CSV table of C-alpha atoms in Angstrom, one decimal:
chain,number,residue,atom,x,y,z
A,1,UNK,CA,0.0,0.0,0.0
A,2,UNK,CA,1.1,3.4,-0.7
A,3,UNK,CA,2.4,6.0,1.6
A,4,UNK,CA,0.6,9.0,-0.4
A,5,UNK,CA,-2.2,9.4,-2.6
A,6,UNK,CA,-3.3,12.1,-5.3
A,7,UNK,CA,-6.2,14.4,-4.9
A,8,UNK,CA,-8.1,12.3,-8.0
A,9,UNK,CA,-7.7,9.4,-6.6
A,10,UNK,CA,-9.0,10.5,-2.5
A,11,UNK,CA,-11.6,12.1,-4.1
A,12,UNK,CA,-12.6,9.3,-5.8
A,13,UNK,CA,-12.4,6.8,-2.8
A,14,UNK,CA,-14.5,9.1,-0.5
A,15,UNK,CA,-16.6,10.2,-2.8
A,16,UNK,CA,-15.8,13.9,-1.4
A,17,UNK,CA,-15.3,16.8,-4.5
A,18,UNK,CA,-11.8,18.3,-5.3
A,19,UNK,CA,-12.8,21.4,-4.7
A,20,UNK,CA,-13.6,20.4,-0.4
A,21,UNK,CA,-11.0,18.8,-0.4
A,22,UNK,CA,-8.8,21.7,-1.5
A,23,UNK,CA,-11.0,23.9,0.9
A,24,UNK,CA,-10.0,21.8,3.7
A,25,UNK,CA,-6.6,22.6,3.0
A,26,UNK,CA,-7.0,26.0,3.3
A,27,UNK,CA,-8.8,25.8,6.2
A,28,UNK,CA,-5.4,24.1,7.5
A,29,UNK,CA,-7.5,20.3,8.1
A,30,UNK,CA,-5.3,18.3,5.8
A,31,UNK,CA,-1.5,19.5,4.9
A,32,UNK,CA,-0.5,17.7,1.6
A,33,UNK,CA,3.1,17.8,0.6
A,34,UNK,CA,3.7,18.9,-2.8
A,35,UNK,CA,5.4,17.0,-5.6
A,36,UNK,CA,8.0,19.2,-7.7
A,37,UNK,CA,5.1,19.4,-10.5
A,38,UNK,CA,2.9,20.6,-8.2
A,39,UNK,CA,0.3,18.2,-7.7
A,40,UNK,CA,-0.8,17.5,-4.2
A,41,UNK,CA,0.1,14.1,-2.2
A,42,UNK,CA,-1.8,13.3,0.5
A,43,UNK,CA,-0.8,10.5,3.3
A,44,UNK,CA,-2.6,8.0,4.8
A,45,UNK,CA,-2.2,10.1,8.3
A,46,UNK,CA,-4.1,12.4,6.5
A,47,UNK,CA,-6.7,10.9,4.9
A,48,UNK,CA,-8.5,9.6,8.0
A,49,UNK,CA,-9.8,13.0,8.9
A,50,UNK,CA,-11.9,12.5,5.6
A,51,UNK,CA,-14.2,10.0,7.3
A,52,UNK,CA,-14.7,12.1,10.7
A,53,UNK,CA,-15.7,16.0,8.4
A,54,UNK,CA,-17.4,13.8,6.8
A,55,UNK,CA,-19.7,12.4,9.5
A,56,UNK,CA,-19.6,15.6,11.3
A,57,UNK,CA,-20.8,17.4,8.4
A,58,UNK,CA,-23.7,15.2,8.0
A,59,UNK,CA,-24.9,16.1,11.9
A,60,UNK,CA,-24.2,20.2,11.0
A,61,UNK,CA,-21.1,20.6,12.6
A,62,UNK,CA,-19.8,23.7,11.2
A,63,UNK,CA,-16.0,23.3,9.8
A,64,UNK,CA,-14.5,25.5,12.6
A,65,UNK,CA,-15.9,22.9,15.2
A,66,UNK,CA,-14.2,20.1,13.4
A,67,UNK,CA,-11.0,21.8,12.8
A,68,UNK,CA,-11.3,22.5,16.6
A,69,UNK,CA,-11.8,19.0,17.9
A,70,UNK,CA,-9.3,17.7,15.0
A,71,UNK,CA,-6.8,20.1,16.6
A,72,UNK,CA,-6.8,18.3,20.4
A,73,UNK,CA,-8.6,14.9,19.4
A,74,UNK,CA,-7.8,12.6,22.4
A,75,UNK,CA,-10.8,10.1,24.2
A,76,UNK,CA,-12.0,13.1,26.4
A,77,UNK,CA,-12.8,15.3,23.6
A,78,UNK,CA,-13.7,12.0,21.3
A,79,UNK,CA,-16.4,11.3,24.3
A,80,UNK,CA,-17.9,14.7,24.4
A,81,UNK,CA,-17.8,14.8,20.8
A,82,UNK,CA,-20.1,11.5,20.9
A,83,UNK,CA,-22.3,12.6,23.2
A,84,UNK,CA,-23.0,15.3,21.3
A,85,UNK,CA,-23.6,13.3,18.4
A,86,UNK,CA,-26.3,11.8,20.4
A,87,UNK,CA,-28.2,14.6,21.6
A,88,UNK,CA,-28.3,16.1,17.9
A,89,UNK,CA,-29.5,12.5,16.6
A,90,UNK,CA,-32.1,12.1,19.5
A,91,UNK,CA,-33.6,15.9,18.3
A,92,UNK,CA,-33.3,14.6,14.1
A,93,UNK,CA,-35.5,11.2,15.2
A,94,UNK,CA,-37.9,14.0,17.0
A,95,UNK,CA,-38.2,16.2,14.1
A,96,UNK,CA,-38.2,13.1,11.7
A,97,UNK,CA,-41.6,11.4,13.8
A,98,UNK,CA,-42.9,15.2,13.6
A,99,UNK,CA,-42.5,15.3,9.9
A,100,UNK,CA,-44.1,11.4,9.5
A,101,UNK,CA,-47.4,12.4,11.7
A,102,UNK,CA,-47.5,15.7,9.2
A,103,UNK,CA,-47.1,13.9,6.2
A,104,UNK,CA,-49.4,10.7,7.1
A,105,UNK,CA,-52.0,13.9,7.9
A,106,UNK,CA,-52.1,15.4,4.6
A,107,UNK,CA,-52.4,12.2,3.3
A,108,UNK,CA,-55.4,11.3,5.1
A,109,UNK,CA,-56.6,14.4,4.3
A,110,UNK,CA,-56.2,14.1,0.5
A,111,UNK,CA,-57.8,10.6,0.6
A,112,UNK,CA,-60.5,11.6,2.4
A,113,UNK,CA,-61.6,15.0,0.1
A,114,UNK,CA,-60.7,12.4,-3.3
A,115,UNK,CA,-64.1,10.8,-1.9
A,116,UNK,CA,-65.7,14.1,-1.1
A,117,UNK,CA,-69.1,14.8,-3.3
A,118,UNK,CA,-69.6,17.8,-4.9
A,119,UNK,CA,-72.6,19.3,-5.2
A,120,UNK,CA,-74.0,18.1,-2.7
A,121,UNK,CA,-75.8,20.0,0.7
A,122,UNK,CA,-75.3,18.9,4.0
A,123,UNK,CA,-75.6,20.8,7.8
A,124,UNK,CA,-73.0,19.3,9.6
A,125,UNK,CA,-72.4,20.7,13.4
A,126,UNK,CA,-69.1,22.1,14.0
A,127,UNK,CA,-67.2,23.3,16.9
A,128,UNK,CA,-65.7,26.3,18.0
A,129,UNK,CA,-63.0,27.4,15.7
A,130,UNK,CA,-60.2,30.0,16.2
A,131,UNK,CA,-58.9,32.5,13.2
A,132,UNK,CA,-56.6,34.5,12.5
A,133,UNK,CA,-56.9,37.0,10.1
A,134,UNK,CA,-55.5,39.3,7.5
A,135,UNK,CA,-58.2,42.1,6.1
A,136,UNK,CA,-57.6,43.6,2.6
A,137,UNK,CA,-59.2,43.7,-0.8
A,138,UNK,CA,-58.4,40.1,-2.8
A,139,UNK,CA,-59.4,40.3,-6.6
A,140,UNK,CA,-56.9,37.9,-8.4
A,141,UNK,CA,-55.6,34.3,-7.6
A,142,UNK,CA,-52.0,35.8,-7.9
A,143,UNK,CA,-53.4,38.4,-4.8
A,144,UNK,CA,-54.7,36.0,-2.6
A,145,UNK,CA,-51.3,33.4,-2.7
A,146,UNK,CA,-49.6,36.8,-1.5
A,147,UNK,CA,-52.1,37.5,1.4
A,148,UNK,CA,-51.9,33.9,2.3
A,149,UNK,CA,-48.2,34.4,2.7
A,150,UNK,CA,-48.4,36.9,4.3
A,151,UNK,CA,-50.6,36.1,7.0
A,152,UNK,CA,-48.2,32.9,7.0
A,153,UNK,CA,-45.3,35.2,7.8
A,154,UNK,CA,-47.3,37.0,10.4
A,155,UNK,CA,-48.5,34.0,12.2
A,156,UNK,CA,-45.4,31.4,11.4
A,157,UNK,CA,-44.9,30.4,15.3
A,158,UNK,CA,-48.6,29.6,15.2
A,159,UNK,CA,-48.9,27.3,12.0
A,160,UNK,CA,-46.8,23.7,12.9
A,161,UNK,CA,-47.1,22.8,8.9
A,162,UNK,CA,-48.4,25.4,6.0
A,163,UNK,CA,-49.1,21.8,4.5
A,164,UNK,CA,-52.0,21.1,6.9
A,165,UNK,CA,-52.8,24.9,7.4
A,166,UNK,CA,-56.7,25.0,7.1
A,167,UNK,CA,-57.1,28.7,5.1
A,168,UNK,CA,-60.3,30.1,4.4
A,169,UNK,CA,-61.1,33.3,2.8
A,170,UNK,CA,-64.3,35.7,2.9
A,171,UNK,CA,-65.5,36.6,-0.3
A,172,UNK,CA,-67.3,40.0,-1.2
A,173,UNK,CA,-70.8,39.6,-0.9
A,174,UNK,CA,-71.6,42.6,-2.3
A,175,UNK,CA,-69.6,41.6,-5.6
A,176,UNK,CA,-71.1,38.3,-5.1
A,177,UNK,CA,-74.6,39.8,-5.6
A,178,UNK,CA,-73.8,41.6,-9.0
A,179,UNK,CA,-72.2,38.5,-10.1
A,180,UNK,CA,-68.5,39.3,-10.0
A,181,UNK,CA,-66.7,35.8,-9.1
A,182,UNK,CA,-63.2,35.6,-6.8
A,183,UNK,CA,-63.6,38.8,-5.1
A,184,UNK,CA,-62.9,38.7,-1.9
A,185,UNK,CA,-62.3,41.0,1.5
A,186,UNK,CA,-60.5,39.0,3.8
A,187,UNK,CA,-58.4,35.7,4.3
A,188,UNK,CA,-57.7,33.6,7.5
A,189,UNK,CA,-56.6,30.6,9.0
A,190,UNK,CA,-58.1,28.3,11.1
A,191,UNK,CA,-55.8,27.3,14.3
A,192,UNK,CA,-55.2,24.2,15.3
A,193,UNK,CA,-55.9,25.0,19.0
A,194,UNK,CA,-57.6,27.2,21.3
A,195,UNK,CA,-55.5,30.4,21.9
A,196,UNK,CA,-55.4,33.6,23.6
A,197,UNK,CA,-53.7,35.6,20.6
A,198,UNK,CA,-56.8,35.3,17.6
A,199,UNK,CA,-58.4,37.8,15.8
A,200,UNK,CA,-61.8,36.0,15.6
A,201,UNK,CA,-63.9,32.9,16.6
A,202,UNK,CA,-66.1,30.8,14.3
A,203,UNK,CA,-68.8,30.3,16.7
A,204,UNK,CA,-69.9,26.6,17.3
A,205,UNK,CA,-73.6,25.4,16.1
A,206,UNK,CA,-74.3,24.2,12.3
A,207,UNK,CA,-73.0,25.2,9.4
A,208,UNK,CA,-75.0,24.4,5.9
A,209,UNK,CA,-71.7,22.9,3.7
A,210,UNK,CA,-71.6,22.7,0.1
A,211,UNK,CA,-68.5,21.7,-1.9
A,212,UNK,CA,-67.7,22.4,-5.4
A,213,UNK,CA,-64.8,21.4,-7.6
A,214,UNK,CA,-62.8,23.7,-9.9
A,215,UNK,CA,-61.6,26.9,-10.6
A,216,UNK,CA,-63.0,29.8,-8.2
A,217,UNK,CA,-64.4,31.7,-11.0
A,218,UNK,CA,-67.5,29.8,-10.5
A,219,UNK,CA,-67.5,30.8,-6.8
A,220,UNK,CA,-70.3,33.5,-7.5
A,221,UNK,CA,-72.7,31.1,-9.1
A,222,UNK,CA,-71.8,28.8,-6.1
A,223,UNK,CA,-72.2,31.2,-3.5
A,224,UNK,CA,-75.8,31.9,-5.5
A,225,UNK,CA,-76.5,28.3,-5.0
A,226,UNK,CA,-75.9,27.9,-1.2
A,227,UNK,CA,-78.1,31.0,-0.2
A,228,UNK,CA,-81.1,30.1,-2.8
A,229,UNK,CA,-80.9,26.8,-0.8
A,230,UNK,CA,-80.7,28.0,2.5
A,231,UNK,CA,-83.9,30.7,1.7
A,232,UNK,CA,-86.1,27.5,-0.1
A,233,UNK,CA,-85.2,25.5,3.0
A,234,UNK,CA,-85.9,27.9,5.8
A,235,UNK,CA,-82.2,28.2,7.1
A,236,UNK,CA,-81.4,31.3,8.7
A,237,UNK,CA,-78.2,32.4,8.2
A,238,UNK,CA,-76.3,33.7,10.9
A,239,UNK,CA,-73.4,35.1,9.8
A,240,UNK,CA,-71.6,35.5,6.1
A,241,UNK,CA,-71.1,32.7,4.3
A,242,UNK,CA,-67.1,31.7,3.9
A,243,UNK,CA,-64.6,29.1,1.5
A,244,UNK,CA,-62.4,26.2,2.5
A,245,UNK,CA,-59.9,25.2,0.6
A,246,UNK,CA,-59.9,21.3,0.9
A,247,UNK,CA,-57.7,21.1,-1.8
A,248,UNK,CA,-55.5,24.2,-3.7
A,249,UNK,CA,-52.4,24.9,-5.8
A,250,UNK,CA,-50.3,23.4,-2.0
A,251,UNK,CA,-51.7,19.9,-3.4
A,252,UNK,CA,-52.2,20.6,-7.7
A,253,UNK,CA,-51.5,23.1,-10.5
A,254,UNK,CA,-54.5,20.9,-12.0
A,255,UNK,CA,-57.8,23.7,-11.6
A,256,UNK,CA,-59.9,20.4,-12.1
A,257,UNK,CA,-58.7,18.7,-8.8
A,258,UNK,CA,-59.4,21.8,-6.6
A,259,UNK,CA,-61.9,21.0,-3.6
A,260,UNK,CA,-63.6,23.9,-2.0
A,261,UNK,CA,-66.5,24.2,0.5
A,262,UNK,CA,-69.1,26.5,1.2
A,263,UNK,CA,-69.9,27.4,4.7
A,264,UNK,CA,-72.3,29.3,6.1
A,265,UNK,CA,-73.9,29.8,10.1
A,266,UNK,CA,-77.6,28.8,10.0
A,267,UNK,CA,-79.8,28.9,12.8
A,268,UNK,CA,-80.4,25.4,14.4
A,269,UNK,CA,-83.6,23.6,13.1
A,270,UNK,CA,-86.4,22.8,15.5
């Protein structure tokens, strides 16, 4: 076995690029000897340091950490360094379980609204549900993404996964009623949780639901539908009527696969 190895050939075995490998030299890590050609030996003392960056880059040590601990490594500092190790991997499993409950969520979500039927009207009792909130004129799908952000942004700390994030919006009845479709004056999100920093509450009682599918140019026809129902039925209505997005451009770029519903406070029958 040799003694020294070129950079080609180290790069090649630990599948790290030239160009790290020549960064760790700069940074002092690894101190080839140079040939009289120029080209860069590097001995096996050398080399083992590969494995260890490259382990500790995987757990997001930052490169002055490991030069530190590759300065003094002894079984103290090895130790510490391991138990360190640990702790990082115990939070990774944590935030890996978080991520698989979130993603097994939308996915029972999407299964679920795949069998939804549209069309159709149901009054289905909900609970008490707490908003937040962001007022301001919507008039283009293009708008509305940047209001949704925006609330986003405003309310990050509250929203555990965008993914799941139940958003609604309020359209403009008044446009609604001269027959102007995806007009709307505010858009919020419904929180997870009870909690004393909200900007409104969706009172509990029963809510007359209708779901349509498509683009929400049609909402204003829709919207027509739900409160022509509610009058030839007797409902009601006890507050403005509101859209759910069961399924948007988070899940589809297809328009035909969107899922939205239609809900609206009625006064509980007798």
């Amino acid at each position: 076995m040799r003694n020294y190895y070129k950079i080609s050939e180290i790069s090649k075995l630990y599948g790290i690029g030239a160009d790290s490998i020549r960064f760790y030299e700069r940074l002092g890590i690894l101190r080839p000897r140079r040939e009289a050609n120029g080209y860069r030996l590097y001995s096996l003392k050398e080399m083992y340091k590969l494995n260890i960056i490259r382990d500790l880059r995987r757990l997001d040590f930052s490169m002055a950490q490991i030069k530190e601990y590759l300065a003094d490594q002894s079984v103290g500092n090895t130790l510490e360094l391991l138990h360190r190790e640990k702790l990082l991997l115990g939070e990774r499993m944590r935030e890996l379980r978080t991520r698989d409950e979130l993603i097994g969520e939308r996915i029972a979500v999407l299964d679920n609204a795949r069998k939804i039927r549209t069309g159709v009207f149901t009054v289905k009792n909900m609970p008490e549900r707490f908003c937040v909130q962001l007022c301001e004129h919507i008039a283009r799908d293009e708008e509305m993404d940047f209001a949704v952000k925006k609330l986003h942004r405003r309310h990050e700390e509250k929203i555990r996964d965008f993914g799941n994030q139940v958003i609604g919006a309020f359209p403009s009845m008044e446009n609604m009623r001269r027959g102007h479709s995806n007009v709307y004056d505010a858009v919020f999100f419904i929180l997870e949780s009870e909690t004393p920093d909200y900007d409104f509450i969706l009172p509990a009682g029963e809510y007359l639901s209708y779901f349509y599918g498509g683009g929400y140019e049609q909402n204003a026809e829709r919207m027509a539908e739900v409160l022509a129902y509610a009058e030839n039925n007797g409902l009601r209505l006890l507050g403005d009527p509101f859209e759910m997005y069961e399924i948007d451009n988070r899940d589809t770029m297809r328009e035909e696969e969107f899922l939205t519903e239609i809900q609206v406070l009625v006064e509980p029958r007798r």
